[in-house]
Amino acid sequence: AQKVTQAQTEISVVEKEDVTLDCVYETRDTTYYLFWYKQPPSGELVFLIRRNSFDEQNEISGRYSWNFQKSTSSFNFTITASQVVDSAVYFCALSDQTGANNLFFGTGTRLTVIP
Amino acid sequence: GAVVSQHPSRVICKSGTSVKIECRSLDFQATTMFWYRQFPKQSLMLMATSNEGSKATYEQGVEKDKFLINHASLTLSTLTVTSAHPEDSSFYICSARDDNLGDYEQYFGPGTRLTVT
């Protein structure tokens, strides 16, 4: 069965600090996709990244970076030099090899960046 | 990029009444649409999956007679909460996917906040 664990329920950091959001997943599939979404207070889900299970290269996009470790079934997300606008709930999600089934969401991590 | 809209964004209804939420794909064909429910400070839980022209597939524990889903066209799906009760108050989010693209990407709507009084 698919399962996504985000152990950090809430994190608070001071602006400009770096912060890492953890995501650990479970799946029996050999091919799968991992996602991160941002949900600001407005509620709309903002897509951040999708990663194929065969692609273990770390990715950097501006202040965002992702560390995919298949050996530990983790897909962690780091925000560098955090800003107040980064305050949101961040969800990690997993879908199966075809993506034909639903996304399995973690419980989310609420990030608060204090000015 | 692919845009999905939902209407209304917020709705308040009285207990016992029904309310319809629309989900539209604005610039692509939504061959598959998904409906999620999110209670405060909780994660998104899939309620049902629908393919255009077919009956929706409901997740375990979701009452199909209470949450009516109609995916009548490639750009529109509706969720009707029948005989709403206060415990149905939640944030309902739809997503849409064009299976013909082959990337299986789901595009999310902005959500509808339902309050049942």
PDB file of C-alpha atoms in Angstrom:
ATOM      1  CA  ALA A   1       0.000   0.000   0.000  1.00  0.00           C
ATOM      2  CA  GLN A   2       1.052   3.547  -0.636  1.00  0.00           C
ATOM      3  CA  LYS A   3       1.840   5.723   2.351  1.00  0.00           C
ATOM      4  CA  VAL A   4       3.418   9.122   2.824  1.00  0.00           C
ATOM      5  CA  THR A   5       4.683  10.309   6.192  1.00  0.00           C
ATOM      6  CA  GLN A   6       5.448  13.883   7.037  1.00  0.00           C
ATOM      7  CA  ALA A   7       6.545  13.664  10.634  1.00  0.00           C
ATOM      8  CA  GLN A   8       6.877  17.414  11.128  1.00  0.00           C
ATOM      9  CA  THR A   9       3.443  18.813  11.826  1.00  0.00           C
ATOM     10  CA  GLU A  10       4.512  22.422  12.305  1.00  0.00           C
ATOM     11  CA  ILE A  11       7.777  24.259  11.867  1.00  0.00           C
ATOM     12  CA  SER A  12       8.598  27.855  12.679  1.00  0.00           C
ATOM     13  CA  VAL A  13      11.706  29.581  11.438  1.00  0.00           C
ATOM     14  CA  VAL A  14      12.943  33.124  11.418  1.00  0.00           C
ATOM     15  CA  GLU A  15      13.156  34.813   8.061  1.00  0.00           C
ATOM     16  CA  LYS A  16      16.338  34.064   6.108  1.00  0.00           C
ATOM     17  CA  GLU A  17      16.892  30.777   7.870  1.00  0.00           C
ATOM     18  CA  ASP A  18      17.060  27.578   5.861  1.00  0.00           C
ATOM     19  CA  VAL A  19      14.450  24.923   6.567  1.00  0.00           C
ATOM     20  CA  THR A  20      14.070  21.311   5.495  1.00  0.00           C
ATOM     21  CA  LEU A  21      10.735  19.545   5.297  1.00  0.00           C
ATOM     22  CA  ASP A  22      10.901  15.795   5.578  1.00  0.00           C
ATOM     23  CA  CYS A  23       8.944  13.263   3.557  1.00  0.00           C
ATOM     24  CA  VAL A  24       9.195   9.487   3.847  1.00  0.00           C
ATOM     25  CA  TYR A  25       7.167   7.218   1.611  1.00  0.00           C
ATOM     26  CA  GLU A  26       6.212   3.578   1.310  1.00  0.00           C
ATOM     27  CA  THR A  27       5.315   1.797  -1.897  1.00  0.00           C
ATOM     28  CA  ARG A  28       5.632  -1.635  -3.467  1.00  0.00           C
ATOM     29  CA  ASP A  29       5.811  -0.198  -6.950  1.00  0.00           C
ATOM     30  CA  THR A  30       9.142  -0.082  -8.708  1.00  0.00           C
ATOM     31  CA  THR A  31       8.087   2.948 -10.679  1.00  0.00           C
ATOM     32  CA  TYR A  32       6.292   5.805  -9.009  1.00  0.00           C
ATOM     33  CA  TYR A  33       6.120   9.575  -8.829  1.00  0.00           C
ATOM     34  CA  LEU A  34       6.730  11.889  -5.908  1.00  0.00           C
ATOM     35  CA  PHE A  35       5.335  15.377  -5.603  1.00  0.00           C
ATOM     36  CA  TRP A  36       5.488  18.438  -3.410  1.00  0.00           C
ATOM     37  CA  TYR A  37       2.636  20.916  -3.235  1.00  0.00           C
ATOM     38  CA  LYS A  38       2.319  24.221  -1.397  1.00  0.00           C
ATOM     39  CA  GLN A  39      -1.006  25.277   0.089  1.00  0.00           C
ATOM     40  CA  PRO A  40      -1.027  28.940   1.144  1.00  0.00           C
ATOM     41  CA  PRO A  41      -3.781  30.306   3.407  1.00  0.00           C
ATOM     42  CA  SER A  42      -5.957  30.919   0.358  1.00  0.00           C
ATOM     43  CA  GLY A  43      -6.280  27.143   0.037  1.00  0.00           C
ATOM     44  CA  GLU A  44      -5.233  26.652  -3.554  1.00  0.00           C
ATOM     45  CA  LEU A  45      -2.704  23.878  -4.105  1.00  0.00           C
ATOM     46  CA  VAL A  46       0.429  25.055  -5.862  1.00  0.00           C
ATOM     47  CA  PHE A  47       2.428  22.402  -7.684  1.00  0.00           C
ATOM     48  CA  LEU A  48       6.144  22.581  -6.870  1.00  0.00           C
ATOM     49  CA  ILE A  49       7.792  19.470  -8.273  1.00  0.00           C
ATOM     50  CA  ARG A  50       7.242  15.990  -9.642  1.00  0.00           C
ATOM     51  CA  ARG A  51      10.010  13.416  -9.540  1.00  0.00           C
ATOM     52  CA  ASN A  52      10.118  10.031 -11.256  1.00  0.00           C
ATOM     53  CA  SER A  53      11.422   7.184  -9.115  1.00  0.00           C
ATOM     54  CA  PHE A  54      14.193   6.478 -11.619  1.00  0.00           C
ATOM     55  CA  ASP A  55      15.558   9.970 -11.405  1.00  0.00           C
ATOM     56  CA  GLU A  56      17.505  10.349  -8.177  1.00  0.00           C
ATOM     57  CA  GLN A  57      19.240  13.536  -9.162  1.00  0.00           C
ATOM     58  CA  ASN A  58      18.733  16.300  -6.701  1.00  0.00           C
ATOM     59  CA  GLU A  59      17.005  19.346  -8.089  1.00  0.00           C
ATOM     60  CA  ILE A  60      17.360  23.008  -7.364  1.00  0.00           C
ATOM     61  CA  SER A  61      14.926  25.704  -8.387  1.00  0.00           C
ATOM     62  CA  GLY A  62      15.793  29.099  -7.028  1.00  0.00           C
ATOM     63  CA  ARG A  63      15.590  28.920  -3.249  1.00  0.00           C
ATOM     64  CA  TYR A  64      13.991  25.482  -3.395  1.00  0.00           C
ATOM     65  CA  SER A  65      15.871  22.205  -3.532  1.00  0.00           C
ATOM     66  CA  TRP A  66      14.848  18.586  -3.282  1.00  0.00           C
ATOM     67  CA  ASN A  67      16.849  15.607  -2.059  1.00  0.00           C
ATOM     68  CA  PHE A  68      15.567  12.239  -3.294  1.00  0.00           C
ATOM     69  CA  GLN A  69      17.099   9.262  -1.507  1.00  0.00           C
ATOM     70  CA  LYS A  70      15.667   5.992  -2.741  1.00  0.00           C
ATOM     71  CA  SER A  71      17.729   4.025  -0.227  1.00  0.00           C
ATOM     72  CA  THR A  72      15.879   5.671   2.643  1.00  0.00           C
ATOM     73  CA  SER A  73      12.601   6.249   0.772  1.00  0.00           C
ATOM     74  CA  SER A  74      12.815   9.936   1.429  1.00  0.00           C
ATOM     75  CA  PHE A  75      12.096  12.995  -0.663  1.00  0.00           C
ATOM     76  CA  ASN A  76      13.027  16.004   1.441  1.00  0.00           C
ATOM     77  CA  PHE A  77      12.420  19.612   0.525  1.00  0.00           C
ATOM     78  CA  THR A  78      14.688  22.484   1.542  1.00  0.00           C
ATOM     79  CA  ILE A  79      13.911  26.174   1.378  1.00  0.00           C
ATOM     80  CA  THR A  80      16.977  28.359   1.521  1.00  0.00           C
ATOM     81  CA  ALA A  81      16.843  31.871   2.973  1.00  0.00           C
ATOM     82  CA  SER A  82      13.191  31.522   3.879  1.00  0.00           C
ATOM     83  CA  GLN A  83      10.790  34.405   3.366  1.00  0.00           C
ATOM     84  CA  VAL A  84       7.477  35.292   4.966  1.00  0.00           C
ATOM     85  CA  VAL A  85       5.718  34.394   1.710  1.00  0.00           C
ATOM     86  CA  ASP A  86       6.910  30.823   2.168  1.00  0.00           C
ATOM     87  CA  SER A  87       4.514  30.449   5.094  1.00  0.00           C
ATOM     88  CA  ALA A  88       2.084  27.740   4.037  1.00  0.00           C
ATOM     89  CA  VAL A  89       1.244  24.089   4.452  1.00  0.00           C
ATOM     90  CA  TYR A  90       3.440  21.850   2.343  1.00  0.00           C
ATOM     91  CA  PHE A  91       2.249  18.444   1.202  1.00  0.00           C
ATOM     92  CA  CYS A  92       4.324  15.593  -0.080  1.00  0.00           C
ATOM     93  CA  ALA A  93       2.445  13.119  -2.287  1.00  0.00           C
ATOM     94  CA  LEU A  94       2.992   9.812  -4.051  1.00  0.00           C
ATOM     95  CA  SER A  95       1.333   8.263  -7.071  1.00  0.00           C
ATOM     96  CA  ASP A  96       1.787   4.875  -8.659  1.00  0.00           C
ATOM     97  CA  GLN A  97       3.713   3.987 -11.767  1.00  0.00           C
ATOM     98  CA  THR A  98       1.125   5.107 -14.224  1.00  0.00           C
ATOM     99  CA  GLY A  99      -0.205   7.974 -12.226  1.00  0.00           C
ATOM    100  CA  ALA A 100      -3.550   6.570 -13.176  1.00  0.00           C
ATOM    101  CA  ASN A 101      -4.624   6.243  -9.605  1.00  0.00           C
ATOM    102  CA  ASN A 102      -5.011   8.946  -7.037  1.00  0.00           C
ATOM    103  CA  LEU A 103      -2.339  10.906  -5.320  1.00  0.00           C
ATOM    104  CA  PHE A 104      -1.596   9.763  -1.782  1.00  0.00           C
ATOM    105  CA  PHE A 105      -0.958  12.831   0.292  1.00  0.00           C
ATOM    106  CA  GLY A 106       1.016  13.135   3.476  1.00  0.00           C
ATOM    107  CA  THR A 107      -0.534  14.959   6.396  1.00  0.00           C
ATOM    108  CA  GLY A 108       1.322  18.132   5.571  1.00  0.00           C
ATOM    109  CA  THR A 109       3.807  20.358   7.353  1.00  0.00           C
ATOM    110  CA  ARG A 110       2.718  23.836   8.363  1.00  0.00           C
ATOM    111  CA  LEU A 111       5.624  26.213   7.904  1.00  0.00           C
ATOM    112  CA  THR A 112       5.570  29.617   9.564  1.00  0.00           C
ATOM    113  CA  VAL A 113       8.281  32.068   8.663  1.00  0.00           C
ATOM    114  CA  ILE A 114       8.602  34.781  11.284  1.00  0.00           C
ATOM    115  CA  PRO A 115       9.737  38.183  10.069  1.00  0.00           C
TER     116      PRO A 115
ATOM    117  CA  GLY B   1      -0.538  26.154 -18.253  1.00  0.00           C
ATOM    118  CA  ALA B   2      -3.568  24.076 -17.474  1.00  0.00           C
ATOM    119  CA  VAL B   3      -6.166  25.924 -15.439  1.00  0.00           C
ATOM    120  CA  VAL B   4      -8.950  24.449 -13.376  1.00  0.00           C
ATOM    121  CA  SER B   5     -11.677  26.583 -11.874  1.00  0.00           C
ATOM    122  CA  GLN B   6     -14.212  25.854  -9.184  1.00  0.00           C
ATOM    123  CA  HIS B   7     -17.469  27.570  -8.441  1.00  0.00           C
ATOM    124  CA  PRO B   8     -18.451  28.748  -5.973  1.00  0.00           C
ATOM    125  CA  SER B   9     -15.354  29.485  -3.942  1.00  0.00           C
ATOM    126  CA  ARG B  10     -17.399  29.669  -0.768  1.00  0.00           C
ATOM    127  CA  VAL B  11     -20.914  28.546   0.021  1.00  0.00           C
ATOM    128  CA  ILE B  12     -23.022  28.530   3.136  1.00  0.00           C
ATOM    129  CA  CYS B  13     -26.123  26.404   3.183  1.00  0.00           C
ATOM    130  CA  LYS B  14     -28.672  25.272   5.712  1.00  0.00           C
ATOM    131  CA  SER B  15     -28.768  21.762   7.046  1.00  0.00           C
ATOM    132  CA  GLY B  16     -30.911  19.509   4.901  1.00  0.00           C
ATOM    133  CA  THR B  17     -30.423  21.393   1.665  1.00  0.00           C
ATOM    134  CA  SER B  18     -28.317  20.351  -1.306  1.00  0.00           C
ATOM    135  CA  VAL B  19     -25.436  22.266  -2.800  1.00  0.00           C
ATOM    136  CA  LYS B  20     -23.701  21.855  -6.143  1.00  0.00           C
ATOM    137  CA  ILE B  21     -20.027  22.573  -6.754  1.00  0.00           C
ATOM    138  CA  GLU B  22     -18.697  22.929 -10.275  1.00  0.00           C
ATOM    139  CA  CYS B  23     -15.228  22.065 -11.487  1.00  0.00           C
ATOM    140  CA  ARG B  24     -14.127  23.187 -14.939  1.00  0.00           C
ATOM    141  CA  SER B  25     -11.006  22.678 -16.967  1.00  0.00           C
ATOM    142  CA  LEU B  26     -10.507  25.907 -18.868  1.00  0.00           C
ATOM    143  CA  ASP B  27      -7.898  25.118 -21.494  1.00  0.00           C
ATOM    144  CA  PHE B  28      -7.653  21.353 -21.717  1.00  0.00           C
ATOM    145  CA  GLN B  29      -9.804  18.259 -21.883  1.00  0.00           C
ATOM    146  CA  ALA B  30     -10.331  16.694 -18.494  1.00  0.00           C
ATOM    147  CA  THR B  31     -10.715  13.020 -19.286  1.00  0.00           C
ATOM    148  CA  THR B  32     -10.409  12.237 -15.586  1.00  0.00           C
ATOM    149  CA  MET B  33     -11.463  14.358 -12.659  1.00  0.00           C
ATOM    150  CA  PHE B  34     -10.895  13.841  -8.981  1.00  0.00           C
ATOM    151  CA  TRP B  35     -12.733  15.181  -5.951  1.00  0.00           C
ATOM    152  CA  TYR B  36     -10.936  15.613  -2.652  1.00  0.00           C
ATOM    153  CA  ARG B  37     -12.115  16.713   0.760  1.00  0.00           C
ATOM    154  CA  GLN B  38      -9.933  18.461   3.279  1.00  0.00           C
ATOM    155  CA  PHE B  39     -10.993  19.004   6.880  1.00  0.00           C
ATOM    156  CA  PRO B  40      -9.313  21.816   8.837  1.00  0.00           C
ATOM    157  CA  LYS B  41      -5.644  21.202   9.447  1.00  0.00           C
ATOM    158  CA  GLN B  42      -5.837  17.817   7.785  1.00  0.00           C
ATOM    159  CA  SER B  43      -4.647  16.328   4.551  1.00  0.00           C
ATOM    160  CA  LEU B  44      -6.525  15.896   1.307  1.00  0.00           C
ATOM    161  CA  MET B  45      -8.572  12.746   1.128  1.00  0.00           C
ATOM    162  CA  LEU B  46      -9.754  11.425  -2.208  1.00  0.00           C
ATOM    163  CA  MET B  47     -13.499  11.052  -2.381  1.00  0.00           C
ATOM    164  CA  ALA B  48     -14.041   9.843  -5.917  1.00  0.00           C
ATOM    165  CA  THR B  49     -12.624   9.602  -9.407  1.00  0.00           C
ATOM    166  CA  SER B  50     -14.686  10.181 -12.512  1.00  0.00           C
ATOM    167  CA  ASN B  51     -14.115   9.675 -16.210  1.00  0.00           C
ATOM    168  CA  GLU B  52     -16.092  11.640 -18.760  1.00  0.00           C
ATOM    169  CA  GLY B  53     -19.328   9.898 -19.555  1.00  0.00           C
ATOM    170  CA  SER B  54     -18.902   7.191 -16.927  1.00  0.00           C
ATOM    171  CA  LYS B  55     -20.088   6.689 -13.390  1.00  0.00           C
ATOM    172  CA  ALA B  56     -17.751   7.884 -10.705  1.00  0.00           C
ATOM    173  CA  THR B  57     -15.671   5.493  -8.648  1.00  0.00           C
ATOM    174  CA  TYR B  58     -15.998   6.267  -4.966  1.00  0.00           C
ATOM    175  CA  GLU B  59     -13.427   5.636  -2.295  1.00  0.00           C
ATOM    176  CA  GLN B  60     -14.287   3.394   0.611  1.00  0.00           C
ATOM    177  CA  GLY B  61     -16.422   5.149   3.162  1.00  0.00           C
ATOM    178  CA  VAL B  62     -17.729   7.827   0.814  1.00  0.00           C
ATOM    179  CA  GLU B  63     -21.501   7.649   0.342  1.00  0.00           C
ATOM    180  CA  LYS B  64     -22.287   7.764  -3.356  1.00  0.00           C
ATOM    181  CA  ASP B  65     -25.904   8.706  -2.734  1.00  0.00           C
ATOM    182  CA  LYS B  66     -24.868  11.656  -0.634  1.00  0.00           C
ATOM    183  CA  PHE B  67     -22.066  12.952  -2.836  1.00  0.00           C
ATOM    184  CA  LEU B  68     -23.374  12.864  -6.388  1.00  0.00           C
ATOM    185  CA  ILE B  69     -20.749  13.306  -9.060  1.00  0.00           C
ATOM    186  CA  ASN B  70     -21.543  14.038 -12.686  1.00  0.00           C
ATOM    187  CA  HIS B  71     -18.787  14.245 -15.297  1.00  0.00           C
ATOM    188  CA  ALA B  72     -20.974  14.978 -18.267  1.00  0.00           C
ATOM    189  CA  SER B  73     -18.426  16.679 -20.507  1.00  0.00           C
ATOM    190  CA  LEU B  74     -14.689  16.896 -21.031  1.00  0.00           C
ATOM    191  CA  THR B  75     -14.558  20.244 -19.284  1.00  0.00           C
ATOM    192  CA  LEU B  76     -17.057  19.994 -16.465  1.00  0.00           C
ATOM    193  CA  SER B  77     -17.625  17.858 -13.407  1.00  0.00           C
ATOM    194  CA  THR B  78     -20.068  18.611 -10.630  1.00  0.00           C
ATOM    195  CA  LEU B  79     -20.235  17.462  -7.051  1.00  0.00           C
ATOM    196  CA  THR B  80     -23.610  17.714  -5.359  1.00  0.00           C
ATOM    197  CA  VAL B  81     -23.758  17.352  -1.616  1.00  0.00           C
ATOM    198  CA  THR B  82     -27.286  16.178  -0.925  1.00  0.00           C
ATOM    199  CA  SER B  83     -29.085  16.748   2.351  1.00  0.00           C
ATOM    200  CA  ALA B  84     -26.068  18.494   3.754  1.00  0.00           C
ATOM    201  CA  HIS B  85     -25.276  18.316   7.456  1.00  0.00           C
ATOM    202  CA  PRO B  86     -22.835  20.346   9.554  1.00  0.00           C
ATOM    203  CA  GLU B  87     -20.345  17.474   9.469  1.00  0.00           C
ATOM    204  CA  ASP B  88     -20.155  17.917   5.681  1.00  0.00           C
ATOM    205  CA  SER B  89     -18.594  21.322   6.234  1.00  0.00           C
ATOM    206  CA  SER B  90     -15.201  21.081   4.634  1.00  0.00           C
ATOM    207  CA  PHE B  91     -12.913  22.330   1.881  1.00  0.00           C
ATOM    208  CA  TYR B  92     -13.650  20.506  -1.366  1.00  0.00           C
ATOM    209  CA  ILE B  93     -10.956  20.462  -4.033  1.00  0.00           C
ATOM    210  CA  CYS B  94     -11.208  19.071  -7.529  1.00  0.00           C
ATOM    211  CA  SER B  95      -8.419  18.177  -9.870  1.00  0.00           C
ATOM    212  CA  ALA B  96      -8.417  17.331 -13.541  1.00  0.00           C
ATOM    213  CA  ARG B  97      -6.176  15.359 -15.813  1.00  0.00           C
ATOM    214  CA  ASP B  98      -5.897  14.939 -19.576  1.00  0.00           C
ATOM    215  CA  ASP B  99      -4.955  11.306 -20.044  1.00  0.00           C
ATOM    216  CA  ASN B 100      -4.246  11.914 -23.725  1.00  0.00           C
ATOM    217  CA  LEU B 101      -1.161  13.910 -22.786  1.00  0.00           C
ATOM    218  CA  GLY B 102       0.506  10.924 -21.213  1.00  0.00           C
ATOM    219  CA  ASP B 103       2.057  12.823 -18.321  1.00  0.00           C
ATOM    220  CA  TYR B 104      -0.714  11.968 -15.869  1.00  0.00           C
ATOM    221  CA  GLU B 105      -0.404  15.366 -14.266  1.00  0.00           C
ATOM    222  CA  GLN B 106      -3.290  16.438 -12.054  1.00  0.00           C
ATOM    223  CA  TYR B 107      -4.186  20.111 -12.095  1.00  0.00           C
ATOM    224  CA  PHE B 108      -5.967  21.356  -9.020  1.00  0.00           C
ATOM    225  CA  GLY B 109      -8.793  23.817  -8.699  1.00  0.00           C
ATOM    226  CA  PRO B 110      -8.745  26.559  -6.066  1.00  0.00           C
ATOM    227  CA  GLY B 111     -11.187  24.741  -3.816  1.00  0.00           C
ATOM    228  CA  THR B 112     -14.667  25.389  -2.458  1.00  0.00           C
ATOM    229  CA  ARG B 113     -15.251  26.024   1.205  1.00  0.00           C
ATOM    230  CA  LEU B 114     -18.606  24.611   2.261  1.00  0.00           C
ATOM    231  CA  THR B 115     -20.193  25.598   5.540  1.00  0.00           C
ATOM    232  CA  VAL B 116     -23.407  23.899   6.594  1.00  0.00           C
ATOM    233  CA  THR B 117     -25.309  25.685   9.333  1.00  0.00           C
TER     234      THR B 117
END
